[in-house]
Amino acid sequence: MLDFPRWKVGSIIALLAALCLLAIPSFLPESTTSKWGSIPHPHINLGLDLAGGSYLLLEADTADLAATRIEAMSDSVAGTMRNGTPRIEIGDISTRGGQLTFLLRDPSQVDAARERLLAITGGGAGMSGQREWDINVVDTSRFVLKPTQAGLTQAIDTAMKDATEVVRRRIDALGTKEPTIIRQGATRIVVQVPGLKNPQALKELIGKTAKLEFKLVDETANPADLAKGIAPIGSQVLPYPGNPQGIPFIAVKRSVIISGDQLADARQEFEPQTNAPQVAITFDAVGGRRFAKVTTENTNKPFAIILDNSVISAPNINEPILGGRASISGNFTVESANALAISLRSGKLPVNLKTIAESTVSPDLGKDSIRAGVLASIVAALLVIVFMFVTYGRFGLYANLAVVINILVIVAVMAMLNATLTLPGIAGFVLTIGTAVDANVLINERIREERRRGRSVVQSVELGYKEASRTIFEANVTHAITGVIMLLLGSGPVKGFAVVLLIGICTSVFTAVTFTRMMVALWLRKNRPTTINI
């Protein structure tokens, strides 16, 4: 237990020294650390309650989503029936009453029409295995499509996932650190942006629609010119990070084929023949007609899918694409195809979000909280240090050094994990300081007990660390279990407390047991005392 070879001593000292150095930037203002250039300087981010900022609670308009879903299906039905082969003539499509109805001109085409409807509704069942649309025929030739509750629930869930991603991407563009964007319940999104003091600006940002465009690729461009940002007349150079040719740029025509406003849906599917992952996209009626015309005129030519002026895919037009539906195939995995589908869907918010609560937290309030938290931490640390030194002498001094190092290590670990410190996190910090010496109290009391039994100094110290280790381990495991439960089931302030608590448990065990045992072993090896004051 007390055997510490030189390599082990050096490793422990080097590790703790490195972590202490990494903690320093968090105690300095960003105006100072920003001048360090390429020197690594991880920094703890302050939460909304400490740094101030904006808070929004957004709620989805599910009624509008249901209406939009029916309108999108109306466009798909019209395009599929009239542009397919053979052409199926239908009357005007009605979307009144929360359902979609239309009349066939030729009743003998009922079976053909049903097959096409099953194709565009995913066979009548969604990803959950439940039917998303009920398809019925009345009066021999009138179709009635009604969305099921399971289908609407699935649509709301998908829309909220996509809306959360869109909101996250837009807020990240602000350059803010550690924004909190999480779903709350089935139809709400909580947005917290530290440092942003204008909720109105945040609402306007979230309300904007991302720019999604489809353009033809200019195949006449010279690769050497692309690297210089030079494109042929009538074209432009755009970044293409995923270019299979290895050139991170591509030339596209300036004229827009279809914009994101004409995209109705995009989903990850599997190619029927090869079962390879692909992305299926659906346009509205106007977009479908425009896309059919362009793909007919440009067969065997590539076109680019552009999101926020960056090309995310450039597939080839293998054949004219009719019916308002197309598929993007390539070297996809299920994950990459799903990611592309999300990117396409996130071109615009899939559901209207309305603000039902907003607030601005003053940075002055955060400064008061930080001041109070720092004061509490200093007082706690000083009281613990005085108590340990008075009670255990030299061994208390070792424990005190471990407490100071433990504080710096916690800060360093949080900075490296890019964690956010909140007011409950400061409470967890103070609690960690108070409990950081628990292990040393157990060890020291055990050493006292062994000395009373007449054992030698070395035997007492060795047995003290050995016998107390089991109790220390069990106590910290129970604390860790509680912290994990709070982290998994809690939200907001509870998670902030749990993060600091879990980090503190791990670091305090290492500093209070391994580090102090090393210092005691080195002292015993050098001085070989015959008695100790503990």
Short mmCIF file of C-alpha atoms in Angstrom, two decimals:
data_model
loop_
_atom_site.label_atom_id
_atom_site.label_comp_id
_atom_site.label_asym_id
_atom_site.label_seq_id
_atom_site.Cartn_x
_atom_site.Cartn_y
_atom_site.Cartn_z
CA MET A 1 0.00 0.00 0.00
CA LEU A 2 2.91 2.37 0.72
CA ASP A 3 5.13 1.28 -2.17
CA PHE A 4 5.51 4.22 -4.58
CA PRO A 5 8.25 3.75 -7.21
CA ARG A 6 9.72 6.85 -8.82
CA TRP A 7 7.78 6.44 -12.09
CA LYS A 8 4.51 6.36 -10.17
CA VAL A 9 5.40 9.41 -8.09
CA GLY A 10 6.45 11.29 -11.22
CA SER A 11 3.25 10.33 -13.05
CA ILE A 12 0.98 11.49 -10.22
CA ILE A 13 2.83 14.78 -9.78
CA ALA A 14 2.89 15.44 -13.55
CA LEU A 15 -0.84 14.68 -13.91
CA LEU A 16 -1.87 16.93 -11.03
CA ALA A 17 0.49 19.70 -12.14
CA ALA A 18 -0.93 19.62 -15.67
CA LEU A 19 -4.51 19.75 -14.37
CA CYS A 20 -3.70 22.64 -12.04
CA LEU A 21 -2.21 24.56 -14.97
CA LEU A 22 -5.33 23.88 -17.07
CA ALA A 23 -7.46 25.33 -14.25
CA ILE A 24 -5.68 28.72 -14.33
CA PRO A 25 -7.47 30.13 -17.45
CA SER A 26 -10.85 29.72 -15.75
CA PHE A 27 -9.76 32.17 -13.05
CA LEU A 28 -8.66 34.80 -15.60
CA PRO A 29 -10.89 37.11 -17.68
CA GLU A 30 -11.47 36.09 -21.30
CA SER A 31 -9.90 39.35 -22.44
CA THR A 32 -6.63 37.99 -21.07
CA THR A 33 -6.86 34.39 -22.30
CA SER A 34 -7.94 35.47 -25.80
CA LYS A 35 -4.45 36.96 -26.28
CA TRP A 36 -2.77 33.58 -25.76
CA GLY A 37 -3.30 32.56 -29.38
CA SER A 38 -2.74 28.85 -30.01
CA ILE A 39 -1.88 28.08 -26.39
CA PRO A 40 -4.57 25.70 -25.04
CA HIS A 41 -6.73 27.49 -22.51
CA PRO A 42 -9.95 25.61 -21.70
CA HIS A 43 -12.36 27.80 -19.82
CA ILE A 44 -15.43 27.04 -17.72
CA ASN A 45 -18.59 28.47 -19.26
CA LEU A 46 -21.03 30.25 -17.00
CA GLY A 47 -24.71 29.33 -17.11
CA LEU A 48 -27.62 31.69 -17.64
CA ASP A 49 -28.07 32.29 -13.91
CA LEU A 50 -24.43 33.42 -13.55
CA ALA A 51 -23.59 35.12 -16.85
CA GLY A 52 -27.02 36.60 -17.52
CA GLY A 53 -28.78 36.21 -20.86
CA SER A 54 -32.08 35.38 -22.50
CA TYR A 55 -34.64 32.68 -21.79
CA LEU A 56 -37.42 31.61 -24.15
CA LEU A 57 -40.06 28.93 -23.87
CA LEU A 58 -41.39 28.00 -27.31
CA GLU A 59 -44.50 25.98 -28.09
CA ALA A 60 -45.39 24.31 -31.38
CA ASP A 61 -48.61 25.17 -33.18
CA THR A 62 -49.87 21.61 -33.67
CA ALA A 63 -53.07 22.72 -35.39
CA ASP A 64 -51.05 24.50 -38.05
CA LEU A 65 -48.79 21.44 -38.40
CA ALA A 66 -51.82 19.21 -39.03
CA ALA A 67 -53.15 21.61 -41.67
CA THR A 68 -49.72 21.87 -43.32
CA ARG A 69 -49.42 18.09 -43.36
CA ILE A 70 -52.73 17.75 -45.15
CA GLU A 71 -51.77 20.46 -47.67
CA ALA A 72 -48.46 18.70 -48.35
CA MET A 73 -50.29 15.41 -48.91
CA SER A 74 -52.69 17.23 -51.25
CA ASP A 75 -49.77 18.37 -53.41
CA SER A 76 -48.27 14.87 -53.40
CA VAL A 77 -51.58 13.28 -54.39
CA ALA A 78 -52.12 15.74 -57.23
CA GLY A 79 -48.61 15.25 -58.60
CA THR A 80 -48.66 11.46 -58.26
CA MET A 81 -52.04 11.01 -59.95
CA ARG A 82 -51.57 13.44 -62.82
CA ASN A 83 -47.86 12.95 -63.59
CA GLY A 84 -47.69 9.17 -63.26
CA THR A 85 -48.12 6.59 -66.00
CA PRO A 86 -50.90 6.02 -66.82
CA ARG A 87 -52.31 9.42 -65.93
CA ILE A 88 -55.17 9.27 -63.45
CA GLU A 89 -57.63 12.12 -63.84
CA ILE A 90 -59.05 13.46 -60.59
CA GLY A 91 -61.30 16.33 -59.62
CA ASP A 92 -60.50 19.15 -57.25
CA ILE A 93 -58.97 18.07 -53.96
CA SER A 94 -60.72 19.22 -50.80
CA THR A 95 -58.87 19.65 -47.51
CA ARG A 96 -61.83 20.77 -45.41
CA GLY A 97 -62.71 19.11 -42.13
CA GLY A 98 -59.21 17.92 -41.35
CA GLN A 99 -59.23 15.34 -44.13
CA LEU A 100 -58.40 15.08 -47.82
CA THR A 101 -61.02 14.05 -50.41
CA PHE A 102 -61.00 13.83 -54.19
CA LEU A 103 -63.08 12.19 -56.92
CA LEU A 104 -61.75 9.94 -59.71
CA ARG A 105 -62.93 10.75 -63.23
CA ASP A 106 -62.72 7.08 -64.17
CA PRO A 107 -64.00 4.67 -61.46
CA SER A 108 -62.14 1.78 -63.12
CA GLN A 109 -58.84 3.30 -61.90
CA VAL A 110 -59.69 2.89 -58.21
CA ASP A 111 -57.20 0.06 -57.66
CA ALA A 112 -54.39 1.91 -59.48
CA ALA A 113 -55.12 5.06 -57.49
CA ARG A 114 -55.05 3.11 -54.21
CA GLU A 115 -51.63 1.63 -55.05
CA ARG A 116 -50.21 5.09 -55.69
CA LEU A 117 -51.71 6.41 -52.47
CA LEU A 118 -50.16 3.55 -50.51
CA ALA A 119 -46.81 4.38 -52.10
CA ILE A 120 -46.80 8.05 -51.08
CA THR A 121 -48.18 7.34 -47.59
CA GLY A 122 -45.47 4.76 -46.86
CA GLY A 123 -47.74 1.77 -47.27
CA GLY A 124 -50.20 3.21 -44.77
CA ALA A 125 -47.81 2.74 -41.83
CA GLY A 126 -45.09 4.97 -40.41
CA MET A 127 -41.79 4.23 -38.69
CA SER A 128 -43.64 3.24 -35.55
CA GLY A 129 -45.49 0.49 -37.43
CA GLN A 130 -48.84 2.26 -36.96
CA ARG A 131 -50.95 3.64 -39.76
CA GLU A 132 -50.40 7.33 -40.43
CA TRP A 133 -53.29 7.72 -42.87
CA ASP A 134 -56.64 5.98 -43.20
CA ILE A 135 -57.50 5.49 -46.88
CA ASN A 136 -61.17 4.85 -47.66
CA VAL A 137 -63.26 4.78 -50.84
CA VAL A 138 -66.88 5.99 -50.72
CA ASP A 139 -69.47 6.08 -53.47
CA THR A 140 -67.23 3.80 -55.61
CA SER A 141 -64.88 6.58 -56.80
CA ARG A 142 -64.38 9.13 -54.02
CA PHE A 143 -61.22 8.76 -51.92
CA VAL A 144 -61.03 10.01 -48.35
CA LEU A 145 -57.62 10.30 -46.65
CA LYS A 146 -57.74 11.07 -42.96
CA PRO A 147 -54.65 11.39 -40.73
CA THR A 148 -54.66 9.05 -37.76
CA GLN A 149 -53.87 10.21 -34.25
CA ALA A 150 -50.81 7.94 -34.23
CA GLY A 151 -49.67 9.51 -37.48
CA LEU A 152 -50.17 13.03 -36.14
CA THR A 153 -48.29 12.17 -32.94
CA GLN A 154 -45.41 10.78 -35.01
CA ALA A 155 -45.44 13.88 -37.22
CA ILE A 156 -45.35 16.18 -34.17
CA ASP A 157 -42.46 14.23 -32.67
CA THR A 158 -40.49 14.36 -35.94
CA ALA A 159 -41.27 18.05 -36.39
CA MET A 160 -40.16 18.88 -32.84
CA LYS A 161 -36.87 17.00 -33.30
CA ASP A 162 -36.21 18.88 -36.51
CA ALA A 163 -37.31 22.22 -35.01
CA THR A 164 -34.94 21.70 -32.07
CA GLU A 165 -32.09 21.05 -34.50
CA VAL A 166 -32.97 24.12 -36.60
CA VAL A 167 -33.10 26.32 -33.50
CA ARG A 168 -29.76 24.91 -32.31
CA ARG A 169 -28.06 25.58 -35.66
CA ARG A 170 -29.33 29.13 -35.79
CA ILE A 171 -28.30 29.96 -32.23
CA ASP A 172 -24.86 28.39 -32.75
CA ALA A 173 -24.36 30.91 -35.57
CA LEU A 174 -24.40 33.63 -32.91
CA GLY A 175 -21.14 32.28 -31.51
CA THR A 176 -22.58 32.00 -28.01
CA LYS A 177 -21.05 29.50 -25.60
CA GLU A 178 -23.06 26.61 -24.22
CA PRO A 179 -26.61 27.59 -25.19
CA THR A 180 -29.21 25.25 -23.71
CA ILE A 181 -31.78 24.04 -26.25
CA ILE A 182 -33.87 21.14 -25.00
CA ARG A 183 -37.34 19.76 -25.56
CA GLN A 184 -39.80 20.05 -22.73
CA GLY A 185 -42.69 17.67 -23.04
CA ALA A 186 -44.11 16.82 -26.45
CA THR A 187 -44.57 20.28 -27.97
CA ARG A 188 -42.24 22.74 -26.19
CA ILE A 189 -38.61 23.84 -26.53
CA VAL A 190 -36.61 25.61 -23.83
CA VAL A 191 -33.96 28.02 -25.10
CA GLN A 192 -31.38 29.59 -22.78
CA VAL A 193 -28.62 31.71 -24.30
CA PRO A 194 -26.04 33.05 -21.81
CA GLY A 195 -24.69 36.49 -22.64
CA LEU A 196 -27.53 37.43 -25.00
CA LYS A 197 -29.47 40.22 -23.36
CA ASN A 198 -32.14 40.80 -26.02
CA PRO A 199 -34.92 38.18 -26.18
CA GLN A 200 -36.50 40.00 -29.12
CA ALA A 201 -33.37 39.50 -31.23
CA LEU A 202 -33.38 35.84 -30.25
CA LYS A 203 -37.02 35.46 -31.30
CA GLU A 204 -36.32 37.08 -34.65
CA LEU A 205 -33.37 34.77 -35.23
CA ILE A 206 -35.38 31.66 -34.47
CA GLY A 207 -38.21 32.86 -36.72
CA LYS A 208 -36.01 33.12 -39.81
CA THR A 209 -36.03 30.40 -42.49
CA ALA A 210 -32.71 28.82 -43.45
CA LYS A 211 -31.71 29.20 -47.11
CA LEU A 212 -32.08 25.94 -49.05
CA GLU A 213 -31.48 25.87 -52.81
CA PHE A 214 -31.16 23.39 -55.67
CA LYS A 215 -28.84 24.43 -58.53
CA LEU A 216 -27.24 22.74 -61.52
CA VAL A 217 -23.52 21.94 -61.31
CA ASP A 218 -21.26 23.67 -63.85
CA GLU A 219 -19.18 20.82 -65.25
CA THR A 220 -17.07 23.17 -67.38
CA ALA A 221 -15.30 24.65 -64.36
CA ASN A 222 -11.54 24.12 -64.10
CA PRO A 223 -10.53 22.42 -60.81
CA ALA A 224 -7.45 24.65 -60.59
CA ASP A 225 -9.66 27.75 -60.86
CA LEU A 226 -12.04 26.41 -58.21
CA ALA A 227 -9.25 26.43 -55.64
CA LYS A 228 -8.74 30.12 -56.42
CA GLY A 229 -12.45 30.88 -56.15
CA ILE A 230 -12.82 31.47 -59.92
CA ALA A 231 -15.93 30.17 -61.71
CA PRO A 232 -17.12 30.44 -65.32
CA ILE A 233 -19.45 33.27 -66.27
CA GLY A 234 -22.95 32.65 -64.96
CA SER A 235 -21.70 30.35 -62.19
CA GLN A 236 -20.38 30.68 -58.66
CA VAL A 237 -17.97 28.77 -56.43
CA LEU A 238 -19.39 27.28 -53.23
CA PRO A 239 -17.76 25.17 -50.50
CA TYR A 240 -18.41 21.43 -50.78
CA PRO A 241 -16.90 19.71 -47.69
CA GLY A 242 -18.12 16.26 -48.71
CA ASN A 243 -16.91 16.34 -52.32
CA PRO A 244 -15.92 12.74 -53.23
CA GLN A 245 -13.33 14.15 -55.64
CA GLY A 246 -11.46 15.63 -52.70
CA ILE A 247 -11.83 19.26 -53.84
CA PRO A 248 -13.59 21.24 -51.09
CA PHE A 249 -15.21 23.56 -53.67
CA ILE A 250 -17.65 23.17 -56.54
CA ALA A 251 -19.01 25.46 -59.26
CA VAL A 252 -22.79 25.77 -59.62
CA LYS A 253 -25.06 27.79 -61.88
CA ARG A 254 -26.33 31.00 -60.34
CA SER A 255 -29.95 30.35 -61.35
CA VAL A 256 -31.98 28.50 -58.71
CA ILE A 257 -33.91 25.41 -59.80
CA ILE A 258 -35.95 25.03 -56.62
CA SER A 259 -35.77 26.79 -53.28
CA GLY A 260 -36.33 25.32 -49.83
CA ASP A 261 -39.80 26.81 -49.69
CA GLN A 262 -40.88 24.23 -52.29
CA LEU A 263 -39.61 21.21 -50.32
CA ALA A 264 -42.38 19.40 -48.47
CA ASP A 265 -40.47 16.53 -46.81
CA ALA A 266 -37.23 14.51 -46.70
CA ARG A 267 -36.78 11.12 -45.06
CA GLN A 268 -34.22 8.34 -44.83
CA GLU A 269 -35.43 5.24 -46.66
CA PHE A 270 -34.02 2.10 -48.29
CA GLU A 271 -33.62 1.51 -52.04
CA PRO A 272 -36.12 -1.28 -52.91
CA GLN A 273 -33.76 -3.39 -55.04
CA THR A 274 -30.43 -3.11 -53.19
CA ASN A 275 -31.78 -2.17 -49.75
CA ALA A 276 -29.10 0.55 -49.63
CA PRO A 277 -29.84 3.66 -47.52
CA GLN A 278 -31.03 6.68 -49.46
CA VAL A 279 -32.85 9.95 -48.89
CA ALA A 280 -36.35 10.46 -50.28
CA ILE A 281 -37.43 14.05 -50.87
CA THR A 282 -40.90 15.37 -51.64
CA PHE A 283 -41.73 18.69 -53.29
CA ASP A 284 -44.95 20.62 -53.24
CA ALA A 285 -47.01 20.91 -56.43
CA VAL A 286 -45.13 23.92 -57.83
CA GLY A 287 -41.75 22.50 -56.93
CA GLY A 288 -42.67 19.10 -58.32
CA ARG A 289 -43.60 20.53 -61.73
CA ARG A 290 -40.50 22.69 -61.84
CA PHE A 291 -38.24 19.81 -60.83
CA ALA A 292 -39.80 17.49 -63.41
CA LYS A 293 -39.14 20.03 -66.18
CA VAL A 294 -35.53 20.68 -65.14
CA THR A 295 -34.61 17.01 -64.69
CA THR A 296 -36.15 16.14 -68.05
CA GLU A 297 -34.01 18.78 -69.76
CA ASN A 298 -30.80 17.89 -67.83
CA THR A 299 -30.73 14.09 -67.64
CA ASN A 300 -27.29 12.62 -66.79
CA LYS A 301 -26.12 15.92 -65.33
CA PRO A 302 -25.38 16.61 -61.64
CA PHE A 303 -27.23 19.12 -59.51
CA ALA A 304 -26.27 20.56 -56.13
CA ILE A 305 -28.25 20.69 -52.90
CA ILE A 306 -27.17 23.85 -51.09
CA LEU A 307 -27.88 24.71 -47.47
CA ASP A 308 -26.74 28.07 -46.12
CA ASN A 309 -24.46 28.61 -49.17
CA SER A 310 -22.67 25.30 -48.61
CA VAL A 311 -23.17 22.25 -50.84
CA ILE A 312 -24.19 19.21 -48.83
CA SER A 313 -24.72 16.83 -51.78
CA ALA A 314 -24.33 16.82 -55.57
CA PRO A 315 -26.13 13.73 -56.97
CA ASN A 316 -26.52 12.86 -60.65
CA ILE A 317 -29.86 13.11 -62.49
CA ASN A 318 -30.13 9.56 -63.81
CA GLU A 319 -33.60 10.01 -65.31
CA PRO A 320 -36.45 12.56 -65.37
CA ILE A 321 -37.97 12.85 -61.92
CA LEU A 322 -41.75 13.09 -62.05
CA GLY A 323 -44.49 13.09 -59.44
CA GLY A 324 -42.82 15.54 -57.07
CA ARG A 325 -40.73 12.81 -55.40
CA ALA A 326 -37.05 12.01 -55.82
CA SER A 327 -34.36 10.00 -54.11
CA ILE A 328 -30.75 10.87 -53.38
CA SER A 329 -28.58 7.76 -53.47
CA GLY A 330 -24.87 7.32 -52.96
CA ASN A 331 -22.37 5.90 -50.51
CA PHE A 332 -24.69 6.41 -47.53
CA THR A 333 -24.93 4.69 -44.21
CA VAL A 334 -28.22 4.78 -42.34
CA GLU A 335 -26.77 7.46 -40.04
CA SER A 336 -25.41 9.67 -42.84
CA ALA A 337 -28.61 9.35 -44.88
CA ASN A 338 -30.68 10.27 -41.85
CA ALA A 339 -28.36 13.22 -41.14
CA LEU A 340 -28.79 14.45 -44.71
CA ALA A 341 -32.56 14.10 -44.42
CA ILE A 342 -32.51 16.14 -41.22
CA SER A 343 -30.38 18.79 -42.92
CA LEU A 344 -32.85 19.01 -45.78
CA ARG A 345 -35.84 19.15 -43.47
CA SER A 346 -34.14 21.74 -41.29
CA GLY A 347 -34.01 24.15 -44.19
CA LYS A 348 -37.08 25.68 -42.64
CA LEU A 349 -38.91 25.22 -39.37
CA PRO A 350 -41.30 22.30 -39.87
CA VAL A 351 -43.74 23.75 -37.35
CA ASN A 352 -44.60 27.25 -36.27
CA LEU A 353 -43.16 28.08 -32.85
CA LYS A 354 -44.79 30.67 -30.66
CA THR A 355 -43.19 32.22 -27.59
CA ILE A 356 -45.23 31.57 -24.46
CA ALA A 357 -42.65 32.79 -21.93
CA GLU A 358 -39.56 34.96 -22.10
CA SER A 359 -37.24 36.64 -19.65
CA THR A 360 -33.87 38.34 -19.39
CA VAL A 361 -31.50 37.52 -16.55
CA SER A 362 -29.36 40.50 -15.58
CA PRO A 363 -25.59 39.89 -15.49
CA ASP A 364 -25.54 41.93 -12.26
CA LEU A 365 -27.62 39.20 -10.61
CA GLY A 366 -25.14 36.64 -11.90
CA LYS A 367 -22.22 38.63 -10.46
CA ASP A 368 -23.92 38.69 -7.07
CA SER A 369 -24.41 34.91 -7.27
CA ILE A 370 -20.78 34.36 -8.24
CA ARG A 371 -19.59 36.63 -5.43
CA ALA A 372 -21.73 34.79 -2.89
CA GLY A 373 -20.67 31.39 -4.25
CA VAL A 374 -16.97 32.27 -4.16
CA LEU A 375 -17.31 33.62 -0.63
CA ALA A 376 -19.07 30.45 0.49
CA SER A 377 -16.37 28.32 -1.13
CA ILE A 378 -13.56 30.27 0.53
CA VAL A 379 -15.21 30.12 3.95
CA ALA A 380 -15.88 26.39 3.60
CA ALA A 381 -12.33 25.70 2.47
CA LEU A 382 -10.77 27.76 5.29
CA LEU A 383 -12.89 26.11 7.99
CA VAL A 384 -12.07 22.66 6.67
CA ILE A 385 -8.35 23.49 6.47
CA VAL A 386 -8.23 24.85 10.03
CA PHE A 387 -10.16 21.90 11.43
CA MET A 388 -8.00 19.28 9.70
CA PHE A 389 -4.72 20.92 10.69
CA VAL A 390 -5.73 21.37 14.34
CA THR A 391 -7.11 17.83 14.61
CA TYR A 392 -4.55 15.77 12.67
CA GLY A 393 -1.37 17.88 12.47
CA ARG A 394 0.95 16.79 9.66
CA PHE A 395 -1.62 14.37 8.29
CA GLY A 396 -4.19 17.17 8.32
CA LEU A 397 -1.73 19.34 6.37
CA TYR A 398 -1.51 16.64 3.71
CA ALA A 399 -5.31 16.48 3.58
CA ASN A 400 -5.50 20.27 3.24
CA LEU A 401 -3.07 20.26 0.33
CA ALA A 402 -5.22 17.57 -1.27
CA VAL A 403 -8.34 19.78 -0.83
CA VAL A 404 -6.68 22.74 -2.58
CA ILE A 405 -5.46 20.55 -5.43
CA ASN A 406 -8.89 18.92 -5.63
CA ILE A 407 -10.53 22.32 -6.18
CA LEU A 408 -8.15 23.10 -9.04
CA VAL A 409 -8.60 19.65 -10.56
CA ILE A 410 -12.41 19.99 -10.53
CA VAL A 411 -12.13 23.32 -12.34
CA ALA A 412 -9.71 21.83 -14.89
CA VAL A 413 -11.91 18.80 -15.60
CA MET A 414 -15.00 20.97 -16.04
CA ALA A 415 -13.08 23.24 -18.40
CA MET A 416 -11.83 20.31 -20.50
CA LEU A 417 -15.35 18.85 -20.68
CA ASN A 418 -16.62 22.28 -21.77
CA ALA A 419 -19.09 22.06 -18.88
CA THR A 420 -21.29 24.92 -17.79
CA LEU A 421 -21.17 26.16 -14.22
CA THR A 422 -24.54 27.19 -12.81
CA LEU A 423 -25.63 28.44 -9.40
CA PRO A 424 -26.61 24.90 -8.26
CA GLY A 425 -23.21 23.83 -9.59
CA ILE A 426 -21.57 26.24 -7.14
CA ALA A 427 -23.63 24.59 -4.40
CA GLY A 428 -22.24 21.24 -5.54
CA PHE A 429 -18.77 22.77 -5.49
CA VAL A 430 -19.15 23.89 -1.87
CA LEU A 431 -20.54 20.47 -0.91
CA THR A 432 -17.57 18.78 -2.60
CA ILE A 433 -15.13 20.89 -0.59
CA GLY A 434 -16.87 19.92 2.64
CA THR A 435 -16.85 16.22 1.82
CA ALA A 436 -13.42 16.10 0.15
CA VAL A 437 -11.72 15.31 3.45
CA ASP A 438 -14.16 12.54 4.47
CA ALA A 439 -11.77 9.91 3.20
CA ASN A 440 -8.85 11.43 5.13
CA VAL A 441 -10.90 11.59 8.33
CA LEU A 442 -11.68 7.87 8.00
CA ILE A 443 -8.04 7.05 7.23
CA ASN A 444 -6.63 9.16 10.05
CA GLU A 445 -9.04 7.78 12.63
CA ARG A 446 -8.17 4.27 11.52
CA ILE A 447 -4.44 5.06 11.91
CA ARG A 448 -5.13 6.38 15.44
CA GLU A 449 -6.94 3.16 16.28
CA GLU A 450 -4.07 1.00 15.02
CA ARG A 451 -1.57 3.07 17.05
CA ARG A 452 -3.65 2.52 20.19
CA ARG A 453 -3.37 -1.22 19.54
CA GLY A 454 0.41 -0.89 19.71
CA ARG A 455 1.30 -1.31 16.05
CA SER A 456 4.31 0.45 14.56
CA VAL A 457 4.04 3.68 12.61
CA VAL A 458 4.44 2.02 9.21
CA GLN A 459 2.02 -0.80 10.06
CA SER A 460 -0.56 1.67 11.42
CA VAL A 461 -0.38 3.89 8.35
CA GLU A 462 -0.51 0.95 5.95
CA LEU A 463 -3.47 -0.69 7.69
CA GLY A 464 -5.20 2.69 8.06
CA TYR A 465 -5.22 3.25 4.31
CA LYS A 466 -5.97 -0.38 3.51
CA GLU A 467 -8.86 -0.92 5.92
CA ALA A 468 -10.48 2.47 5.26
CA SER A 469 -10.39 1.99 1.48
CA ARG A 470 -13.42 -0.34 1.46
CA THR A 471 -15.57 2.09 3.42
CA ILE A 472 -14.40 5.03 1.27
CA PHE A 473 -15.22 3.13 -1.90
CA GLU A 474 -18.70 2.09 -0.75
CA ALA A 475 -19.58 5.60 0.47
CA ASN A 476 -18.52 7.25 -2.78
CA VAL A 477 -20.30 4.64 -4.91
CA THR A 478 -23.59 5.45 -3.17
CA HIS A 479 -22.94 9.16 -3.75
CA ALA A 480 -22.14 8.48 -7.41
CA ILE A 481 -25.33 6.45 -7.89
CA THR A 482 -27.37 9.34 -6.53
CA GLY A 483 -25.50 11.77 -8.79
CA VAL A 484 -26.07 9.63 -11.88
CA ILE A 485 -29.80 9.39 -11.14
CA MET A 486 -30.00 13.19 -10.78
CA LEU A 487 -28.06 13.60 -14.02
CA LEU A 488 -30.29 11.22 -15.99
CA LEU A 489 -33.67 12.18 -14.58
CA GLY A 490 -33.12 15.79 -13.58
CA SER A 491 -33.11 18.89 -15.73
CA GLY A 492 -31.60 22.35 -15.60
CA PRO A 493 -30.44 23.19 -12.05
CA VAL A 494 -30.51 19.56 -10.90
CA LYS A 495 -28.21 18.48 -13.74
CA GLY A 496 -25.83 21.35 -12.99
CA PHE A 497 -25.56 20.18 -9.39
CA ALA A 498 -25.12 16.54 -10.45
CA VAL A 499 -22.31 17.28 -12.91
CA VAL A 500 -20.17 19.06 -10.31
CA LEU A 501 -20.98 16.41 -7.70
CA LEU A 502 -19.90 13.50 -9.93
CA ILE A 503 -16.69 15.22 -10.99
CA GLY A 504 -15.96 16.08 -7.36
CA ILE A 505 -16.47 12.48 -6.23
CA CYS A 506 -13.94 11.16 -8.75
CA THR A 507 -11.32 13.85 -8.14
CA SER A 508 -11.66 13.87 -4.35
CA VAL A 509 -11.12 10.11 -4.09
CA PHE A 510 -7.95 10.39 -6.15
CA THR A 511 -6.51 13.41 -4.31
CA ALA A 512 -7.65 12.41 -0.83
CA VAL A 513 -6.51 8.78 -1.04
CA THR A 514 -3.83 8.28 -3.71
CA PHE A 515 -2.18 11.69 -3.46
CA THR A 516 -2.09 11.85 0.36
CA ARG A 517 -0.90 8.22 0.57
CA MET A 518 1.97 9.10 -1.76
CA MET A 519 2.99 12.11 0.37
CA VAL A 520 2.79 10.05 3.58
CA ALA A 521 4.84 7.24 2.00
CA LEU A 522 7.54 9.65 0.86
CA TRP A 523 7.72 11.23 4.33
CA LEU A 524 7.93 7.85 6.06
CA ARG A 525 10.62 6.66 3.64
CA LYS A 526 12.74 9.78 4.21
CA ASN A 527 12.37 10.32 7.97
CA ARG A 528 11.46 6.83 9.28
CA PRO A 529 9.73 8.22 12.41
CA THR A 530 9.17 6.01 15.44
CA THR A 531 6.10 7.94 16.53
CA ILE A 532 3.54 10.23 14.92
CA ASN A 533 1.26 12.96 16.24
CA ILE A 534 -2.18 12.23 14.87
#
